[in-house]
Amino acid sequence: MRHLGAFLFLLGVLGALTDICEIPEVDIQLVEKLGQRLLPWMDRLSREHLNPSVYVGLRLSSVQVGTKEKLYLRSLKLDYQQCLLRSALSENDSDCQAKPSMGRLSLYLLALRANCEFIRGHKGDRLISQLKRFLEDEKRAIGHSHKGHPHTSYYQYGLGILALCVHQKRVHNNLVGKLLYAVEHDRLHQSHFSVDTAAMAGLAFTCLKRSNFNPDQRHRITMAIRTVQEKILKAQTPEGYFGNVYSTPLALQLLMTSPMSGAELGTACLKAKVALLASLQDGAFQNAVMISQLLPVLNHKTYVDLISPDCLAPRVMLEPATTTLPQIQDPETINVTLQVLSLLQPYRQAIPVLAGSSLEDVLKKAHMLGGFIYEKQASLSGPYLTSVMGKEAGKREFWQLLQAPNTPLQQGIADYRPKDGEAIELRLVSW
Ligand code: B12
């Protein structure tokens, strides 16, 4: 207790010294460990594994993987340019099963900037037009009265504006206006405040402001940045996270760009950093997208730096981790209760799995045992649960993962590892 008191006092002193949001130097070994978890991704150059977010995260980090980065970007280019351009011509291209979404196209454009490239030429112009068309569609879906919702989410809407902005492509006032309205009228989120979405909107606005785009809207943009910053600060948990552990990296990216200053901001960021470091020690960051959003922060960088990135900055070369094989013990079997109560015919079953299994392993085993069916879809963040017991989540619905009775999980089916005796509920909810 005495230690905690002294620690909080120290935080207060440090906070008062630095009243901007700064993340003091982080142990490079910790950063290397995180970077090493991205290494397997660098070797997977097939379509379903290519992940522009991973590339952006690495390039804005203090570590590098040498020539593999070049190869990776080349594969991204081949995939995204061909697929997007071809799918613009014909809807059913056999090579490109799914047309990349607005968000993925935006991340691809960020990846190009992370390599200090501007989108160029005829093909480039078509990609930009494509992204603008996506945004126009979303604008129509939101509607004149702002009562509707984007087909994707305001997160991807913000990402789209950010991507155009870092490529110095201006966006119409009325497109920016939709995001401004959503921030001003608290419509970014349906059910509860999403720190990630607010942070992404704030990063997009910060880019517009720094680039002197949309001068007629300058005042509204400045106010919107302030609004999201204040809300994110208010969302800080007693442990120090902004929202939860996984929204803290994007929140910090935004707060680090802040023109706002004050002891409150400095202390809040230091507290968040301490909480993040503790979670790193606990192994909370395993997911590649989450690592890719965190690495820039540990290198004092944000997505807004893609306006003019420093591609010559020295970065430490990553070596593959030397793994010591764990001693093989008799694998212990644990029981996890799986339940689906939100359907007419409820399902509840104890599923025996090996200790350390993921929730996805539990679902697979439940399916094998009979009486349980589910479907998933690949996403950049990993497998996303789309359907349970034949019931597919509809538009603006999703299958929520909860620890019974009512605690939403903070990880997906591939990353979450239930403990012995835990009960997991899958619940169809609106968002
Ligand atoms: C929007 C969003 C949602 C929407 C997605 C629907 C939609 N039409 O957009 C809704 C509200 C449905 C949602 C649900 C969930 N989400 Co979510 N979501 C996001 C958010 C804000 C943006 C995702 C995005 O658009 N990325 C950009 C595009 C280009 O990438 P993409 O791969 O094409 O995007 C798709 C996937 O990300 C997928 N998706 C969304 N959330 C999740 C979570 C996981 C684990 C997976 C595998 C996929 C996935 O939906 C996106 C749209 O199709 C991120 C924030 C962030 N920091 O990344 C959180 C985030 C990814 N979600 C998160 C979580 C935990 C979940 C849930 C598991 C929550 C729960 N307890 O049920 C569920 C998923 C359950 C399932 N069925 O598998 C965490 C993941 C943390 C981690 N360790 O990986 C994040 C980081 C939020 C957070 N800070 O906690 N989410």
Short mmCIF file of C-alpha atoms and ligand atoms in Angstrom, two decimals:
data_model
loop_
_atom_site.label_atom_id
_atom_site.label_comp_id
_atom_site.label_asym_id
_atom_site.label_seq_id
_atom_site.Cartn_x
_atom_site.Cartn_y
_atom_site.Cartn_z
CA MET A 1 0.00 0.00 0.00
CA ARG A 2 2.86 2.36 0.97
CA HIS A 3 4.53 1.52 -2.35
CA LEU A 4 1.36 2.36 -4.26
CA GLY A 5 1.06 5.68 -2.46
CA ALA A 6 4.66 6.57 -3.28
CA PHE A 7 4.14 5.48 -6.86
CA LEU A 8 1.02 7.62 -7.32
CA PHE A 9 2.85 10.55 -5.75
CA LEU A 10 5.70 10.05 -8.24
CA LEU A 11 3.19 9.90 -11.08
CA GLY A 12 1.70 13.17 -9.87
CA VAL A 13 5.11 14.83 -9.80
CA LEU A 14 6.02 13.47 -13.23
CA GLY A 15 2.63 14.46 -14.57
CA ALA A 16 3.06 17.98 -13.34
CA LEU A 17 6.48 18.12 -14.98
CA THR A 18 5.22 16.94 -18.32
CA ASP A 19 1.82 18.33 -19.02
CA ILE A 20 1.72 17.09 -22.59
CA CYS A 21 0.95 13.48 -23.48
CA GLU A 22 4.36 11.86 -23.69
CA ILE A 23 5.32 8.23 -23.40
CA PRO A 24 8.77 8.06 -21.86
CA GLU A 25 11.34 5.66 -23.32
CA VAL A 26 10.27 2.02 -23.27
CA ASP A 27 12.67 -0.89 -22.80
CA ILE A 28 13.72 -1.90 -26.34
CA GLN A 29 13.65 -5.58 -25.38
CA LEU A 30 9.95 -5.27 -24.66
CA VAL A 31 9.40 -3.67 -28.06
CA GLU A 32 11.47 -6.39 -29.75
CA LYS A 33 9.36 -9.08 -28.09
CA LEU A 34 6.22 -7.47 -29.45
CA GLY A 35 7.75 -7.06 -32.91
CA GLN A 36 8.77 -10.72 -32.92
CA ARG A 37 5.11 -11.71 -32.69
CA LEU A 38 4.59 -10.04 -36.06
CA LEU A 39 7.41 -12.01 -37.71
CA PRO A 40 5.25 -14.98 -38.80
CA TRP A 41 2.98 -12.49 -40.60
CA MET A 42 5.92 -11.26 -42.67
CA ASP A 43 6.35 -14.76 -44.12
CA ARG A 44 2.71 -15.23 -45.04
CA LEU A 45 2.22 -13.57 -48.36
CA SER A 46 -1.05 -15.23 -49.31
CA ARG A 47 -4.15 -13.13 -49.77
CA GLU A 48 -5.94 -14.24 -46.61
CA HIS A 49 -2.96 -13.37 -44.44
CA LEU A 50 -1.87 -10.05 -45.92
CA ASN A 51 -2.51 -7.37 -43.35
CA PRO A 52 -1.75 -3.71 -44.16
CA SER A 53 -2.21 -2.75 -40.50
CA VAL A 54 0.76 -4.95 -39.56
CA TYR A 55 2.94 -3.20 -42.17
CA VAL A 56 1.94 0.28 -40.98
CA GLY A 57 2.60 -0.67 -37.35
CA LEU A 58 6.07 -1.98 -38.15
CA ARG A 59 7.08 1.02 -40.24
CA LEU A 60 6.06 3.43 -37.49
CA SER A 61 7.87 1.36 -34.86
CA SER A 62 11.47 1.31 -33.68
CA VAL A 63 12.08 -2.20 -35.08
CA GLN A 64 12.41 -3.59 -38.59
CA VAL A 65 12.58 -6.87 -40.51
CA GLY A 66 14.91 -5.76 -43.32
CA THR A 67 14.17 -6.92 -46.86
CA LYS A 68 11.06 -8.83 -45.81
CA GLU A 69 9.33 -5.48 -45.47
CA LYS A 70 9.92 -4.73 -49.15
CA LEU A 71 8.54 -8.10 -50.20
CA TYR A 72 5.57 -7.64 -47.97
CA LEU A 73 4.69 -4.26 -49.42
CA ARG A 74 5.09 -5.66 -52.92
CA SER A 75 2.60 -8.42 -52.14
CA LEU A 76 0.20 -5.92 -50.63
CA LYS A 77 0.44 -3.80 -53.76
CA LEU A 78 -0.17 -6.74 -56.08
CA ASP A 79 -3.11 -7.88 -54.07
CA TYR A 80 -4.84 -4.61 -53.34
CA GLN A 81 -4.29 -2.89 -56.65
CA GLN A 82 -5.27 -5.88 -58.76
CA CYS A 83 -8.23 -6.88 -56.64
CA LEU A 84 -9.67 -3.46 -56.18
CA LEU A 85 -9.22 -2.41 -59.75
CA ARG A 86 -10.48 -5.67 -61.17
CA SER A 87 -13.45 -5.85 -58.88
CA ALA A 88 -14.36 -2.33 -59.97
CA LEU A 89 -14.73 -3.72 -63.49
CA SER A 90 -16.46 -6.99 -62.73
CA GLU A 91 -18.18 -8.00 -59.50
CA ASN A 92 -17.33 -11.70 -59.76
CA ASP A 93 -13.61 -12.01 -60.22
CA SER A 94 -12.48 -15.52 -59.40
CA ASP A 95 -9.12 -14.39 -57.98
CA CYS A 96 -10.61 -11.75 -55.74
CA GLN A 97 -13.39 -13.40 -53.83
CA ALA A 98 -14.22 -10.50 -51.59
CA LYS A 99 -13.77 -6.91 -52.63
CA PRO A 100 -11.63 -5.20 -49.98
CA SER A 101 -13.72 -3.03 -47.71
CA MET A 102 -13.41 0.72 -47.30
CA GLY A 103 -11.36 0.15 -44.15
CA ARG A 104 -8.93 -2.25 -45.79
CA LEU A 105 -8.42 0.03 -48.77
CA SER A 106 -7.74 2.87 -46.32
CA LEU A 107 -5.19 0.79 -44.41
CA TYR A 108 -3.51 -0.08 -47.70
CA LEU A 109 -3.19 3.62 -48.49
CA LEU A 110 -1.68 4.20 -45.04
CA ALA A 111 0.80 1.39 -45.78
CA LEU A 112 1.96 3.19 -48.94
CA ARG A 113 2.51 6.40 -46.96
CA ALA A 114 4.37 4.42 -44.30
CA ASN A 115 6.87 3.71 -47.09
CA CYS A 116 6.92 7.42 -47.98
CA GLU A 117 5.02 6.81 -51.24
CA PHE A 118 2.20 8.93 -52.52
CA ILE A 119 -0.45 7.18 -54.55
CA ARG A 120 0.36 7.94 -58.18
CA GLY A 121 -0.67 7.39 -61.77
CA HIS A 122 -3.79 6.14 -63.41
CA LYS A 123 -4.20 3.11 -61.14
CA GLY A 124 -3.64 5.25 -58.07
CA ASP A 125 -6.27 7.75 -59.17
CA ARG A 126 -8.75 4.93 -59.54
CA LEU A 127 -8.05 3.69 -56.03
CA ILE A 128 -8.61 7.17 -54.68
CA SER A 129 -11.86 7.47 -56.65
CA GLN A 130 -12.90 4.12 -55.26
CA LEU A 131 -12.32 5.25 -51.68
CA LYS A 132 -14.21 8.49 -52.31
CA ARG A 133 -17.11 6.46 -53.75
CA PHE A 134 -17.12 4.30 -50.61
CA LEU A 135 -17.34 7.44 -48.48
CA GLU A 136 -20.12 8.89 -50.66
CA ASP A 137 -22.10 5.66 -50.23
CA GLU A 138 -21.65 5.89 -46.48
CA LYS A 139 -22.70 9.52 -46.52
CA ARG A 140 -25.94 8.52 -48.28
CA ALA A 141 -26.50 5.72 -45.78
CA ILE A 142 -26.16 8.23 -42.91
CA GLY A 143 -28.64 10.44 -44.73
CA HIS A 144 -29.58 14.13 -44.80
CA SER A 145 -31.10 14.02 -41.35
CA HIS A 146 -28.07 12.10 -39.97
CA LYS A 147 -30.50 9.49 -38.60
CA GLY A 148 -29.04 6.55 -40.56
CA HIS A 149 -25.80 4.64 -40.00
CA PRO A 150 -22.83 3.97 -42.23
CA HIS A 151 -22.89 0.48 -43.80
CA THR A 152 -19.56 -0.23 -42.15
CA SER A 153 -18.91 1.95 -39.09
CA TYR A 154 -17.77 5.45 -38.16
CA TYR A 155 -14.42 3.81 -37.36
CA GLN A 156 -13.93 2.94 -41.03
CA TYR A 157 -15.41 6.30 -42.09
CA GLY A 158 -12.73 8.07 -40.00
CA LEU A 159 -10.03 5.75 -41.33
CA GLY A 160 -11.12 6.59 -44.90
CA ILE A 161 -10.84 10.34 -44.33
CA LEU A 162 -7.46 9.87 -42.61
CA ALA A 163 -6.14 7.82 -45.55
CA LEU A 164 -7.16 10.43 -48.12
CA CYS A 165 -5.74 13.19 -45.94
CA VAL A 166 -2.26 11.67 -45.53
CA HIS A 167 -2.16 11.33 -49.33
CA GLN A 168 -2.95 15.05 -49.57
CA LYS A 169 -6.29 14.31 -51.21
CA ARG A 170 -8.91 16.78 -50.15
CA VAL A 171 -12.25 15.56 -48.97
CA HIS A 172 -15.48 17.46 -49.60
CA ASN A 173 -16.83 19.51 -46.71
CA ASN A 174 -20.05 17.52 -46.74
CA LEU A 175 -18.17 14.22 -46.24
CA VAL A 176 -16.20 15.67 -43.33
CA GLY A 177 -19.45 17.24 -42.10
CA LYS A 178 -21.01 13.82 -41.47
CA LEU A 179 -18.18 12.83 -39.12
CA LEU A 180 -18.27 16.24 -37.44
CA TYR A 181 -22.01 15.93 -36.87
CA ALA A 182 -21.58 12.43 -35.41
CA VAL A 183 -19.01 13.73 -32.91
CA GLU A 184 -21.02 16.84 -32.08
CA HIS A 185 -24.24 14.86 -31.48
CA ASP A 186 -22.74 11.78 -29.88
CA ARG A 187 -23.74 9.54 -32.77
CA LEU A 188 -20.38 7.82 -33.37
CA HIS A 189 -21.58 4.85 -31.38
CA GLN A 190 -24.87 3.07 -31.00
CA SER A 191 -24.97 1.55 -27.55
CA HIS A 192 -21.95 2.73 -25.59
CA PHE A 193 -19.02 5.08 -26.15
CA SER A 194 -16.26 3.47 -28.27
CA VAL A 195 -12.85 4.92 -27.49
CA ASP A 196 -11.35 3.30 -30.63
CA THR A 197 -13.93 4.99 -32.89
CA ALA A 198 -13.57 8.36 -31.20
CA ALA A 199 -9.77 8.13 -31.42
CA MET A 200 -9.90 7.28 -35.13
CA ALA A 201 -12.23 10.24 -35.80
CA GLY A 202 -9.88 12.48 -33.81
CA LEU A 203 -6.83 11.29 -35.79
CA ALA A 204 -8.65 12.05 -39.05
CA PHE A 205 -9.60 15.56 -37.86
CA THR A 206 -6.06 16.19 -36.61
CA CYS A 207 -4.68 15.32 -40.05
CA LEU A 208 -7.18 17.69 -41.75
CA LYS A 209 -6.26 20.46 -39.34
CA ARG A 210 -2.49 20.03 -39.74
CA SER A 211 -2.82 19.91 -43.54
CA ASN A 212 -4.93 23.09 -43.53
CA PHE A 213 -7.70 21.25 -45.38
CA ASN A 214 -11.37 22.30 -45.17
CA PRO A 215 -10.63 25.84 -43.96
CA ASP A 216 -14.37 26.68 -43.76
CA GLN A 217 -14.75 23.95 -41.17
CA ARG A 218 -11.59 24.73 -39.22
CA HIS A 219 -13.37 25.88 -36.08
CA ARG A 220 -15.73 22.87 -36.01
CA ILE A 221 -12.75 20.54 -36.59
CA THR A 222 -10.82 22.10 -33.70
CA MET A 223 -13.83 21.77 -31.41
CA ALA A 224 -14.44 18.16 -32.48
CA ILE A 225 -10.82 17.25 -31.68
CA ARG A 226 -11.27 18.76 -28.24
CA THR A 227 -14.56 16.90 -27.73
CA VAL A 228 -13.13 13.47 -28.53
CA GLN A 229 -10.06 14.13 -26.40
CA GLU A 230 -12.16 15.11 -23.42
CA LYS A 231 -14.39 12.08 -23.81
CA ILE A 232 -11.42 9.75 -24.09
CA LEU A 233 -9.88 11.25 -20.95
CA LYS A 234 -13.20 10.76 -19.15
CA ALA A 235 -13.25 7.11 -20.25
CA GLN A 236 -10.04 6.36 -18.30
CA THR A 237 -10.54 3.40 -15.96
CA PRO A 238 -9.16 3.28 -12.40
CA GLU A 239 -6.33 1.00 -13.69
CA GLY A 240 -5.38 3.64 -16.25
CA TYR A 241 -6.76 2.31 -19.54
CA PHE A 242 -8.67 4.56 -21.89
CA GLY A 243 -11.78 2.43 -22.46
CA ASN A 244 -10.09 -0.95 -22.21
CA VAL A 245 -6.55 -2.24 -22.66
CA TYR A 246 -7.02 -2.67 -26.43
CA SER A 247 -8.42 0.80 -27.14
CA THR A 248 -5.62 2.44 -25.14
CA PRO A 249 -3.04 2.40 -28.00
CA LEU A 250 -5.27 4.34 -30.43
CA ALA A 251 -6.40 6.63 -27.60
CA LEU A 252 -2.75 7.41 -26.83
CA GLN A 253 -2.04 8.00 -30.52
CA LEU A 254 -4.69 10.68 -30.47
CA LEU A 255 -3.72 12.23 -27.13
CA MET A 256 -0.07 12.36 -28.23
CA THR A 257 -1.07 14.62 -31.14
CA SER A 258 -2.93 16.88 -28.74
CA PRO A 259 -2.47 20.64 -28.81
CA MET A 260 -4.17 20.58 -25.42
CA SER A 261 -1.89 20.61 -22.42
CA GLY A 262 -2.32 20.47 -18.68
CA ALA A 263 -1.21 18.42 -15.75
CA GLU A 264 -4.33 16.31 -16.15
CA LEU A 265 -3.31 15.19 -19.64
CA GLY A 266 0.29 14.42 -18.66
CA THR A 267 -0.74 12.37 -15.63
CA ALA A 268 -3.48 10.51 -17.53
CA CYS A 269 -1.01 9.44 -20.23
CA LEU A 270 1.62 8.32 -17.74
CA LYS A 271 -0.98 6.30 -15.89
CA ALA A 272 -2.06 4.69 -19.15
CA LYS A 273 1.54 3.87 -19.99
CA VAL A 274 2.08 2.18 -16.63
CA ALA A 275 -1.12 0.14 -17.11
CA LEU A 276 -0.09 -0.81 -20.66
CA LEU A 277 3.38 -1.94 -19.55
CA ALA A 278 1.82 -4.12 -16.85
CA SER A 279 -0.52 -5.67 -19.42
CA LEU A 280 2.44 -6.30 -21.75
CA GLN A 281 4.15 -8.27 -18.97
CA ASP A 282 0.93 -10.29 -18.60
CA GLY A 283 1.03 -11.15 -22.31
CA ALA A 284 -2.18 -9.27 -23.17
CA PHE A 285 -0.87 -8.25 -26.61
CA GLN A 286 -0.89 -11.35 -28.83
CA ASN A 287 -3.18 -10.17 -31.62
CA ALA A 288 -1.30 -8.78 -34.63
CA VAL A 289 -3.66 -5.85 -35.24
CA MET A 290 -3.51 -4.85 -31.58
CA ILE A 291 0.30 -5.01 -31.63
CA SER A 292 0.33 -2.97 -34.83
CA GLN A 293 -1.71 -0.19 -33.19
CA LEU A 294 0.54 -0.20 -30.12
CA LEU A 295 4.02 -0.27 -31.73
CA PRO A 296 3.84 3.32 -33.09
CA VAL A 297 2.92 4.62 -29.61
CA LEU A 298 5.99 2.96 -28.08
CA ASN A 299 8.04 4.80 -30.72
CA HIS A 300 6.34 8.17 -30.03
CA LYS A 301 4.57 8.01 -33.40
CA THR A 302 0.96 8.22 -34.53
CA TYR A 303 -0.93 7.67 -37.79
CA VAL A 304 -0.92 11.45 -38.22
CA ASP A 305 2.87 11.23 -38.72
CA LEU A 306 2.06 9.58 -42.06
CA ILE A 307 1.54 13.11 -43.40
CA SER A 308 5.34 13.19 -43.67
CA PRO A 309 6.90 10.00 -42.31
CA ASP A 310 10.59 9.64 -41.58
CA CYS A 311 11.56 6.64 -43.69
CA LEU A 312 15.26 6.97 -42.88
CA ALA A 313 14.94 6.81 -39.12
CA PRO A 314 17.17 4.03 -37.76
CA ARG A 315 15.26 0.98 -36.54
CA VAL A 316 16.59 -2.06 -34.69
CA MET A 317 16.70 -5.29 -36.75
CA LEU A 318 14.46 -8.00 -35.31
CA GLU A 319 15.93 -11.45 -34.82
CA PRO A 320 13.65 -14.49 -34.59
CA ALA A 321 12.89 -15.32 -30.96
CA THR A 322 14.86 -18.20 -29.49
CA THR A 323 12.14 -20.44 -28.18
CA THR A 324 12.80 -22.86 -25.39
CA LEU A 325 10.51 -25.83 -25.81
CA PRO A 326 8.16 -26.19 -22.86
CA GLN A 327 8.48 -29.39 -20.88
CA ILE A 328 5.80 -31.76 -22.02
CA GLN A 329 3.61 -32.65 -19.09
CA ASP A 330 0.44 -34.67 -19.09
CA PRO A 331 -2.01 -32.23 -20.68
CA GLU A 332 -4.75 -31.48 -18.22
CA THR A 333 -8.39 -31.52 -19.32
CA ILE A 334 -10.62 -28.66 -18.23
CA ASN A 335 -14.36 -28.06 -18.57
CA VAL A 336 -15.81 -24.96 -20.15
CA THR A 337 -19.58 -24.43 -20.23
CA LEU A 338 -20.81 -23.11 -23.55
CA GLN A 339 -24.25 -21.53 -23.64
CA VAL A 340 -26.53 -19.89 -26.16
CA LEU A 341 -29.64 -18.57 -24.44
CA SER A 342 -30.82 -15.88 -26.87
CA LEU A 343 -32.45 -18.35 -29.27
CA LEU A 344 -35.80 -20.15 -29.05
CA GLN A 345 -34.02 -23.43 -28.41
CA PRO A 346 -31.37 -22.68 -25.81
CA TYR A 347 -28.11 -24.65 -25.74
CA ARG A 348 -25.97 -25.30 -22.68
CA GLN A 349 -23.22 -27.88 -22.48
CA ALA A 350 -20.02 -28.55 -20.55
CA ILE A 351 -17.23 -28.98 -23.09
CA PRO A 352 -14.04 -30.82 -22.09
CA VAL A 353 -10.91 -29.34 -23.72
CA LEU A 354 -7.18 -29.31 -22.99
CA ALA A 355 -5.99 -26.58 -20.64
CA GLY A 356 -4.80 -23.56 -22.62
CA SER A 357 -7.29 -24.12 -25.46
CA SER A 358 -8.79 -21.10 -27.16
CA LEU A 359 -12.51 -20.36 -27.26
CA GLU A 360 -12.36 -21.37 -30.92
CA ASP A 361 -11.11 -24.82 -29.80
CA VAL A 362 -14.11 -25.01 -27.46
CA LEU A 363 -16.48 -24.19 -30.33
CA LYS A 364 -14.82 -26.81 -32.55
CA LYS A 365 -15.08 -29.45 -29.83
CA ALA A 366 -18.75 -28.56 -29.15
CA HIS A 367 -19.42 -28.99 -32.86
CA MET A 368 -17.63 -32.34 -32.86
CA LEU A 369 -19.65 -33.55 -29.89
CA GLY A 370 -22.84 -32.66 -31.78
CA GLY A 371 -25.74 -30.27 -31.24
CA PHE A 372 -23.74 -27.10 -31.85
CA ILE A 373 -23.01 -25.36 -35.14
CA TYR A 374 -21.31 -22.08 -35.91
CA GLU A 375 -19.68 -20.15 -38.75
CA LYS A 376 -16.84 -17.70 -38.77
CA GLN A 377 -15.30 -15.29 -41.26
CA ALA A 378 -11.67 -14.23 -41.58
CA SER A 379 -10.89 -10.60 -40.72
CA LEU A 380 -7.69 -8.64 -40.15
CA SER A 381 -8.19 -9.12 -36.41
CA GLY A 382 -8.66 -12.88 -36.77
CA PRO A 383 -11.70 -15.17 -37.08
CA TYR A 384 -14.99 -13.32 -36.46
CA LEU A 385 -18.01 -15.35 -35.33
CA THR A 386 -20.84 -14.73 -37.81
CA SER A 387 -23.43 -17.41 -37.15
CA VAL A 388 -24.45 -19.68 -34.26
CA MET A 389 -26.95 -22.54 -34.45
CA GLY A 390 -27.70 -21.55 -38.02
CA LYS A 391 -28.69 -18.02 -36.98
CA GLU A 392 -26.60 -15.45 -38.81
CA ALA A 393 -26.15 -12.03 -37.25
CA GLY A 394 -28.10 -9.50 -39.34
CA LYS A 395 -27.24 -5.93 -40.28
CA ARG A 396 -26.11 -4.03 -37.17
CA GLU A 397 -26.27 -7.20 -35.09
CA PHE A 398 -23.42 -9.38 -33.87
CA TRP A 399 -22.77 -12.50 -31.85
CA GLN A 400 -21.36 -11.10 -28.65
CA LEU A 401 -18.91 -13.19 -26.61
CA LEU A 402 -19.46 -12.99 -22.87
CA GLN A 403 -18.17 -14.55 -19.72
CA ALA A 404 -21.44 -15.56 -18.03
CA PRO A 405 -23.43 -13.95 -16.72
CA ASN A 406 -22.68 -10.57 -18.25
CA THR A 407 -19.04 -9.66 -18.87
CA PRO A 408 -18.20 -9.07 -22.56
CA LEU A 409 -14.89 -10.62 -23.54
CA GLN A 410 -12.16 -8.25 -24.71
CA GLN A 411 -10.73 -10.75 -27.17
CA GLY A 412 -12.01 -12.79 -30.10
CA ILE A 413 -12.56 -16.54 -30.37
CA ALA A 414 -8.98 -17.28 -31.50
CA ASP A 415 -7.25 -15.30 -28.73
CA TYR A 416 -9.45 -15.84 -25.67
CA ARG A 417 -8.46 -18.82 -23.51
CA PRO A 418 -11.14 -19.81 -20.99
CA LYS A 419 -10.23 -21.24 -17.59
CA ASP A 420 -11.47 -24.44 -16.00
CA GLY A 421 -15.09 -24.08 -14.86
CA GLU A 422 -15.71 -20.88 -16.83
CA ALA A 423 -19.06 -20.39 -18.57
CA ILE A 424 -19.06 -18.62 -21.94
CA GLU A 425 -22.22 -17.25 -23.46
CA LEU A 426 -22.74 -16.39 -27.12
CA ARG A 427 -25.48 -13.79 -27.39
CA LEU A 428 -27.07 -12.21 -30.44
CA VAL A 429 -27.20 -8.46 -29.80
CA SER A 430 -27.71 -5.23 -31.75
CA TRP A 431 -25.01 -2.61 -31.93
C1 B12 B 1 -16.35 -1.76 -35.42
C2 B12 B 1 -15.88 -2.81 -34.42
C3 B12 B 1 -16.78 -3.82 -34.07
C4 B12 B 1 -18.14 -3.99 -34.74
C5 B12 B 1 -17.90 -4.76 -36.09
C6 B12 B 1 -19.03 -4.72 -37.10
C7 B12 B 1 -18.86 -3.67 -38.18
N1 B12 B 1 -19.75 -3.66 -39.13
O1 B12 B 1 -17.94 -2.89 -38.22
C8 B12 B 1 -18.88 -4.84 -33.65
C9 B12 B 1 -19.53 -3.91 -32.64
C10 B12 B 1 -19.91 -5.83 -34.17
C11 B12 B 1 -17.68 -5.53 -32.97
C12 B12 B 1 -17.77 -6.75 -32.32
C13 B12 B 1 -16.74 -7.29 -31.55
N2 B12 B 1 -15.59 -6.71 -31.24
CO1 B12 B 1 -14.93 -5.14 -32.18
N3 B12 B 1 -14.21 -3.59 -32.92
C14 B12 B 1 -14.58 -2.75 -33.86
C15 B12 B 1 -13.51 -1.67 -34.12
C16 B12 B 1 -13.97 -0.37 -33.43
C17 B12 B 1 -13.20 -1.39 -35.60
C18 B12 B 1 -12.93 -2.62 -36.46
C19 B12 B 1 -12.58 -2.22 -37.90
O2 B12 B 1 -13.43 -1.77 -38.63
N4 B12 B 1 -11.30 -2.36 -38.30
C20 B12 B 1 -10.80 -1.91 -39.59
C21 B12 B 1 -11.08 -2.88 -40.71
C22 B12 B 1 -10.44 -2.40 -42.00
O3 B12 B 1 -10.50 -4.16 -40.41
P1 B12 B 1 -11.34 -5.51 -40.68
O4 B12 B 1 -10.60 -6.64 -40.11
O5 B12 B 1 -11.79 -5.59 -42.07
O6 B12 B 1 -12.64 -5.17 -39.74
C23 B12 B 1 -13.55 -6.17 -39.33
C24 B12 B 1 -13.08 -6.93 -38.11
O7 B12 B 1 -12.32 -6.08 -37.27
C25 B12 B 1 -14.39 -7.33 -37.46
N5 B12 B 1 -14.28 -7.23 -36.01
C26 B12 B 1 -14.72 -6.26 -35.23
N6 B12 B 1 -14.40 -6.49 -33.96
C27 B12 B 1 -13.71 -7.65 -33.95
C28 B12 B 1 -13.13 -8.34 -32.89
C29 B12 B 1 -12.44 -9.51 -33.16
C30 B12 B 1 -11.79 -10.20 -32.02
C31 B12 B 1 -12.37 -10.02 -34.48
C32 B12 B 1 -11.66 -11.29 -34.76
C33 B12 B 1 -12.95 -9.33 -35.53
C34 B12 B 1 -13.62 -8.14 -35.25
O8 B12 B 1 -15.38 -6.39 -37.91
C35 B12 B 1 -14.79 -5.45 -38.81
C36 B12 B 1 -15.78 -5.05 -39.87
O9 B12 B 1 -16.14 -6.14 -40.65
C37 B12 B 1 -12.25 -2.29 -33.41
C38 B12 B 1 -11.26 -1.24 -32.86
C39 B12 B 1 -9.80 -1.46 -33.18
N7 B12 B 1 -8.97 -0.80 -32.42
O10 B12 B 1 -9.40 -2.15 -34.09
C40 B12 B 1 -12.93 -3.14 -32.30
C41 B12 B 1 -12.22 -4.40 -31.73
C42 B12 B 1 -11.43 -5.05 -32.85
N8 B12 B 1 -13.29 -5.29 -31.27
C43 B12 B 1 -12.95 -5.94 -30.24
C44 B12 B 1 -13.75 -6.96 -29.64
C45 B12 B 1 -13.22 -7.61 -28.37
C46 B12 B 1 -14.97 -7.36 -30.22
C47 B12 B 1 -15.86 -8.54 -29.73
C48 B12 B 1 -15.09 -9.85 -29.51
C49 B12 B 1 -16.59 -8.09 -28.44
C50 B12 B 1 -17.40 -9.18 -27.76
N9 B12 B 1 -17.19 -9.36 -26.47
O11 B12 B 1 -18.22 -9.85 -28.36
C51 B12 B 1 -16.90 -8.63 -30.90
C52 B12 B 1 -16.62 -9.72 -31.95
C53 B12 B 1 -17.35 -11.03 -31.62
C54 B12 B 1 -17.44 -12.00 -32.76
N10 B12 B 1 -18.67 -12.19 -33.26
O12 B12 B 1 -16.46 -12.59 -33.18
C55 B12 B 1 -11.57 -5.57 -29.73
C56 B12 B 1 -10.54 -6.66 -30.09
C57 B12 B 1 -9.42 -6.76 -29.08
C58 B12 B 1 -8.47 -7.89 -29.39
N11 B12 B 1 -7.73 -8.29 -28.41
O13 B12 B 1 -8.38 -8.41 -30.46
C59 B12 B 1 -11.39 -4.18 -30.39
C60 B12 B 1 -9.96 -3.77 -30.63
C61 B12 B 1 -12.13 -3.15 -29.49
C62 B12 B 1 -11.56 -3.02 -28.14
N12 B12 B 1 -10.82 -1.98 -27.87
O14 B12 B 1 -11.81 -3.83 -27.28
N13 B12 B 1 -16.58 -4.81 -33.12
#
